[in-house]
Tab-separated table of C-alpha atoms in Angstrom:
chain	number	residue	atom	x	y	z
A	1	MET	CA	-3.745	-9.584	16.978
A	2	ALA	CA	-4.200	-10.318	13.250
A	3	LYS	CA	-4.639	-6.582	12.568
A	4	ARG	CA	-1.322	-5.797	14.285
A	5	GLN	CA	0.406	-8.534	12.289
A	6	ASP	CA	-1.056	-7.226	9.027
A	7	ASP	CA	0.056	-3.710	9.995
A	8	ALA	CA	3.593	-4.949	10.734
A	9	ARG	CA	3.701	-6.751	7.376
A	10	GLU	CA	2.563	-3.614	5.548
A	11	ARG	CA	5.106	-1.452	7.368
A	12	LEU	CA	7.862	-3.910	6.482
A	13	ILE	CA	6.878	-3.858	2.800
A	14	GLU	CA	6.565	-0.053	2.673
A	15	GLY	CA	9.811	0.514	4.548
A	16	THR	CA	11.653	-1.907	2.277
A	17	SER	CA	10.147	-0.287	-0.815
A	18	GLN	CA	11.389	3.139	0.289
A	19	LEU	CA	14.853	1.796	1.091
A	20	LEU	CA	15.107	0.033	-2.272
A	21	TRP	CA	14.322	3.301	-4.016
A	22	GLU	CA	16.914	5.156	-1.965
A	23	ARG	CA	19.698	2.579	-1.734
A	24	GLY	CA	19.035	-0.382	-4.016
A	25	TYR	CA	19.083	-4.038	-3.008
A	26	VAL	CA	22.714	-4.130	-1.935
A	27	GLY	CA	22.273	-1.079	0.297
A	28	VAL	CA	19.268	-2.501	2.129
A	29	SER	CA	20.114	-4.447	5.263
A	30	PRO	CA	17.681	-6.224	7.586
A	31	ALA	CA	18.700	-3.753	10.330
A	32	ALA	CA	17.839	-0.780	8.075
A	33	ILE	CA	14.496	-2.389	7.193
A	34	LEU	CA	13.660	-2.853	10.859
A	35	ARG	CA	14.626	0.737	11.693
A	36	ARG	CA	12.616	2.159	8.785
A	37	SER	CA	9.521	0.040	9.413
A	38	GLY	CA	9.591	0.320	13.192
A	39	VAL	CA	8.877	-3.360	13.766
A	40	GLY	CA	10.834	-6.005	15.594
A	41	GLN	CA	13.029	-8.679	14.076
A	42	GLY	CA	10.526	-11.365	15.061
A	43	SER	CA	7.866	-9.716	12.899
A	44	MET	CA	10.171	-9.663	9.901
A	45	TYR	CA	10.900	-13.361	10.084
A	46	HIS	CA	7.300	-14.187	10.977
A	47	HIS	CA	6.071	-12.673	7.714
A	48	PHE	CA	9.043	-13.261	5.391
A	49	GLN	CA	11.644	-15.977	4.917
A	50	GLY	CA	14.444	-13.428	4.700
A	51	LYS	CA	15.634	-10.299	2.947
A	52	ALA	CA	15.092	-11.616	-0.600
A	53	ASP	CA	11.501	-12.639	0.197
A	54	LEU	CA	10.731	-9.224	1.712
A	55	VAL	CA	12.432	-7.386	-1.144
A	56	LEU	CA	10.358	-9.349	-3.655
A	57	ALA	CA	7.147	-8.385	-1.825
A	58	ALA	CA	8.244	-4.729	-1.817
A	59	GLU	CA	9.160	-4.875	-5.510
A	60	ARG	CA	5.806	-6.407	-6.371
A	61	ARG	CA	4.007	-3.671	-4.437
A	62	SER	CA	5.962	-0.890	-6.173
A	63	ALA	CA	5.432	-2.546	-9.560
A	64	GLU	CA	1.713	-2.955	-8.941
A	65	LEU	CA	1.326	0.704	-7.999
A	66	MET	CA	3.311	1.839	-11.020
A	67	GLN	CA	1.304	-0.423	-13.330
A	68	GLN	CA	-1.932	1.097	-11.994
A	69	GLU	CA	-0.594	4.614	-12.586
A	70	LEU	CA	0.578	3.787	-16.117
A	71	THR	CA	-2.743	2.203	-17.007
A	72	ALA	CA	-4.714	5.153	-15.632
A	73	VAL	CA	-2.658	7.714	-17.578
A	74	LEU	CA	-2.381	5.864	-20.876
A	75	THR	CA	-6.006	4.677	-21.057
A	76	ALA	CA	-7.568	7.986	-19.982
A	77	PRO	CA	-9.803	9.873	-22.394
A	78	GLY	CA	-8.131	12.219	-24.835
A	79	SER	CA	-6.024	12.188	-27.927
A	80	ALA	CA	-3.061	9.854	-28.253
A	81	LEU	CA	-0.656	12.782	-28.033
A	82	ASP	CA	-2.421	14.080	-24.922
A	83	ARG	CA	-2.128	10.695	-23.215
A	84	ILE	CA	1.533	10.279	-24.146
A	85	ALA	CA	2.221	13.839	-22.983
A	86	ALA	CA	0.449	13.068	-19.696
A	87	TYR	CA	2.699	10.031	-19.273
A	88	LEU	CA	5.887	11.918	-20.136
A	89	LEU	CA	4.998	15.000	-18.100
A	90	ARG	CA	3.511	13.313	-15.035
A	91	GLU	CA	5.075	14.389	-11.780
A	92	ARG	CA	8.233	12.431	-10.974
A	93	ASP	CA	11.236	12.780	-8.728
A	94	ALA	CA	13.807	12.787	-11.526
A	95	LEU	CA	16.754	12.838	-9.140
A	96	ARG	CA	15.555	9.724	-7.333
A	97	GLY	CA	14.752	7.923	-10.560
A	98	CYS	CA	12.167	5.284	-11.264
A	99	ARG	CA	11.066	3.340	-8.210
A	100	VAL	CA	10.885	0.175	-10.317
A	101	GLY	CA	13.392	0.799	-13.107
A	102	ARG	CA	16.216	1.659	-10.721
A	103	LEU	CA	16.247	-1.907	-9.499
A	104	VAL	CA	17.844	-3.250	-12.686
A	105	ALA	CA	20.963	-1.238	-11.910
A	106	ASP	CA	21.436	-3.529	-8.929
A	107	PRO	CA	23.590	-6.606	-9.606
A	108	GLU	CA	21.664	-8.732	-7.095
A	109	VAL	CA	18.410	-8.013	-8.902
A	110	VAL	CA	19.770	-8.475	-12.423
A	111	VAL	CA	21.058	-11.989	-11.756
A	112	SER	CA	17.810	-13.152	-10.141
A	113	ASP	CA	14.955	-14.028	-12.491
A	114	GLU	CA	12.537	-13.793	-9.571
A	115	LEU	CA	13.689	-10.351	-8.402
A	116	ARG	CA	13.875	-9.038	-11.984
A	117	GLU	CA	10.370	-10.246	-12.917
A	118	PRO	CA	8.318	-7.360	-11.399
A	119	VAL	CA	10.513	-4.887	-13.290
A	120	ARG	CA	10.180	-6.829	-16.542
A	121	GLU	CA	6.398	-7.076	-16.127
A	122	THR	CA	6.100	-3.341	-15.505
A	123	PHE	CA	8.146	-2.404	-18.568
A	124	ALA	CA	6.232	-4.946	-20.680
A	125	LEU	CA	2.934	-3.358	-19.629
A	126	LEU	CA	4.273	0.117	-20.353
A	127	HIS	CA	5.386	-1.035	-23.796
A	128	ARG	CA	1.991	-2.586	-24.610
A	129	LEU	CA	0.118	0.513	-23.460
A	130	LEU	CA	2.352	2.870	-25.432
A	131	VAL	CA	2.110	0.730	-28.562
A	132	ARG	CA	-1.675	0.773	-28.316
A	133	VAL	CA	-1.799	4.565	-27.863
A	134	ILE	CA	0.614	5.159	-30.752
A	135	GLU	CA	-1.410	2.854	-33.017
A	136	GLU	CA	-4.585	4.717	-32.043
A	137	GLY	CA	-2.809	7.993	-32.825
A	138	ARG	CA	-1.755	6.736	-36.241
A	139	ALA	CA	-5.301	5.535	-36.986
A	140	ALA	CA	-6.705	8.919	-35.951
A	141	GLY	CA	-4.197	10.766	-38.152
A	142	GLU	CA	-2.291	12.278	-35.208
A	143	PHE	CA	0.951	10.537	-36.168
A	144	ALA	CA	2.441	9.678	-39.531
A	145	PRO	CA	1.407	6.244	-40.817
A	146	ALA	CA	5.096	5.307	-41.079
A	147	LEU	CA	5.715	5.892	-37.346
A	148	ASP	CA	6.644	2.468	-35.976
A	149	ALA	CA	4.617	1.894	-32.809
A	150	GLU	CA	6.924	-0.769	-31.334
A	151	GLU	CA	10.107	1.250	-31.842
A	152	THR	CA	8.522	4.518	-30.717
A	153	ALA	CA	7.163	2.892	-27.548
A	154	SER	CA	10.649	1.625	-26.701
A	155	THR	CA	12.094	5.060	-27.417
A	156	LEU	CA	9.618	6.771	-25.094
A	157	ALA	CA	10.392	4.362	-22.250
A	158	ALA	CA	14.106	4.909	-22.855
A	159	VAL	CA	13.639	8.696	-22.776
A	160	ILE	CA	12.215	8.462	-19.262
A	161	GLN	CA	14.745	5.946	-17.923
A	162	GLY	CA	17.657	7.669	-19.657
A	163	GLY	CA	16.387	11.045	-18.503
A	164	TYR	CA	16.599	9.811	-14.920
A	165	ALA	CA	20.227	8.764	-15.454
A	166	LEU	CA	21.099	12.134	-16.990
A	167	ALA	CA	19.383	14.008	-14.159
A	168	ARG	CA	21.170	11.968	-11.507
A	169	ALA	CA	24.536	12.454	-13.221
A	170	GLU	CA	24.043	16.231	-13.292
A	171	GLN	CA	22.113	16.398	-10.005
A	172	SER	CA	19.657	18.573	-11.884
A	173	VAL	CA	16.198	17.912	-13.313
A	174	GLU	CA	17.015	19.957	-16.427
A	175	PRO	CA	18.494	17.088	-18.503
A	176	TYR	CA	15.423	14.986	-17.730
A	177	GLU	CA	13.053	17.792	-18.666
A	178	ARG	CA	14.957	18.456	-21.929
A	179	ALA	CA	14.685	14.769	-22.873
A	180	VAL	CA	10.923	14.799	-22.260
A	181	ARG	CA	10.432	18.021	-24.217
A	182	GLY	CA	12.513	16.586	-27.061
A	183	ALA	CA	10.452	13.409	-27.209
A	184	LEU	CA	7.228	15.397	-27.348
A	185	ALA	CA	8.648	17.656	-30.069
A	186	LEU	CA	9.572	14.609	-32.151
A	187	LEU	CA	6.060	13.162	-31.761
A	188	ARG	CA	4.468	16.472	-32.747
A	189	ALA	CA	6.811	16.687	-35.746
A	190	SER	CA	5.655	13.248	-36.863
A	191	ALA	CA	2.076	14.488	-37.320
A	192	PRO	CA	1.068	14.340	-40.987
A	193	ASP	CA	0.159	18.033	-41.056
A	194	ALA	CA	3.275	19.146	-39.160
A	195	GLY	CA	5.273	19.687	-42.342
């Protein structure tokens, strides 16, 4: 019995996570969650207090998975440029956008500190990891000493999130890919021996 309940809880979280990515908070109804997860209404209210509680669990799951991916890519062996390139070039669905970042476009999420927190935590981790890699790259002579790690980390995160917006606006991955290539070209140009 406990296994079936755990399975229903997991299916609710996964179904809600997928719907959030596709439709955002406003577009996710309890009926859609139940259809997507294949569980009954009783299971939903057995495990969660309501839509906001379930959405928060789904957000936390998506954020946790993304944080694991970011950590794996940005702490892997290799040069700083290689790790940043691996982050920028990792496989993504540019037309769907960021599973976590897309949530801040949703007015219901933006006004709720609790619903916004998993997104904030994920971007804070990304920023810390990028700053560390950029600082390591400067120390190793890969990047110019004057390259500001904090500002460059924010720029790289903005390239990805902005690239998603450009791709969605055009319904083409090309604007996203151009933004990524441009960011990498700027990093390579900042190398002390690039001039």
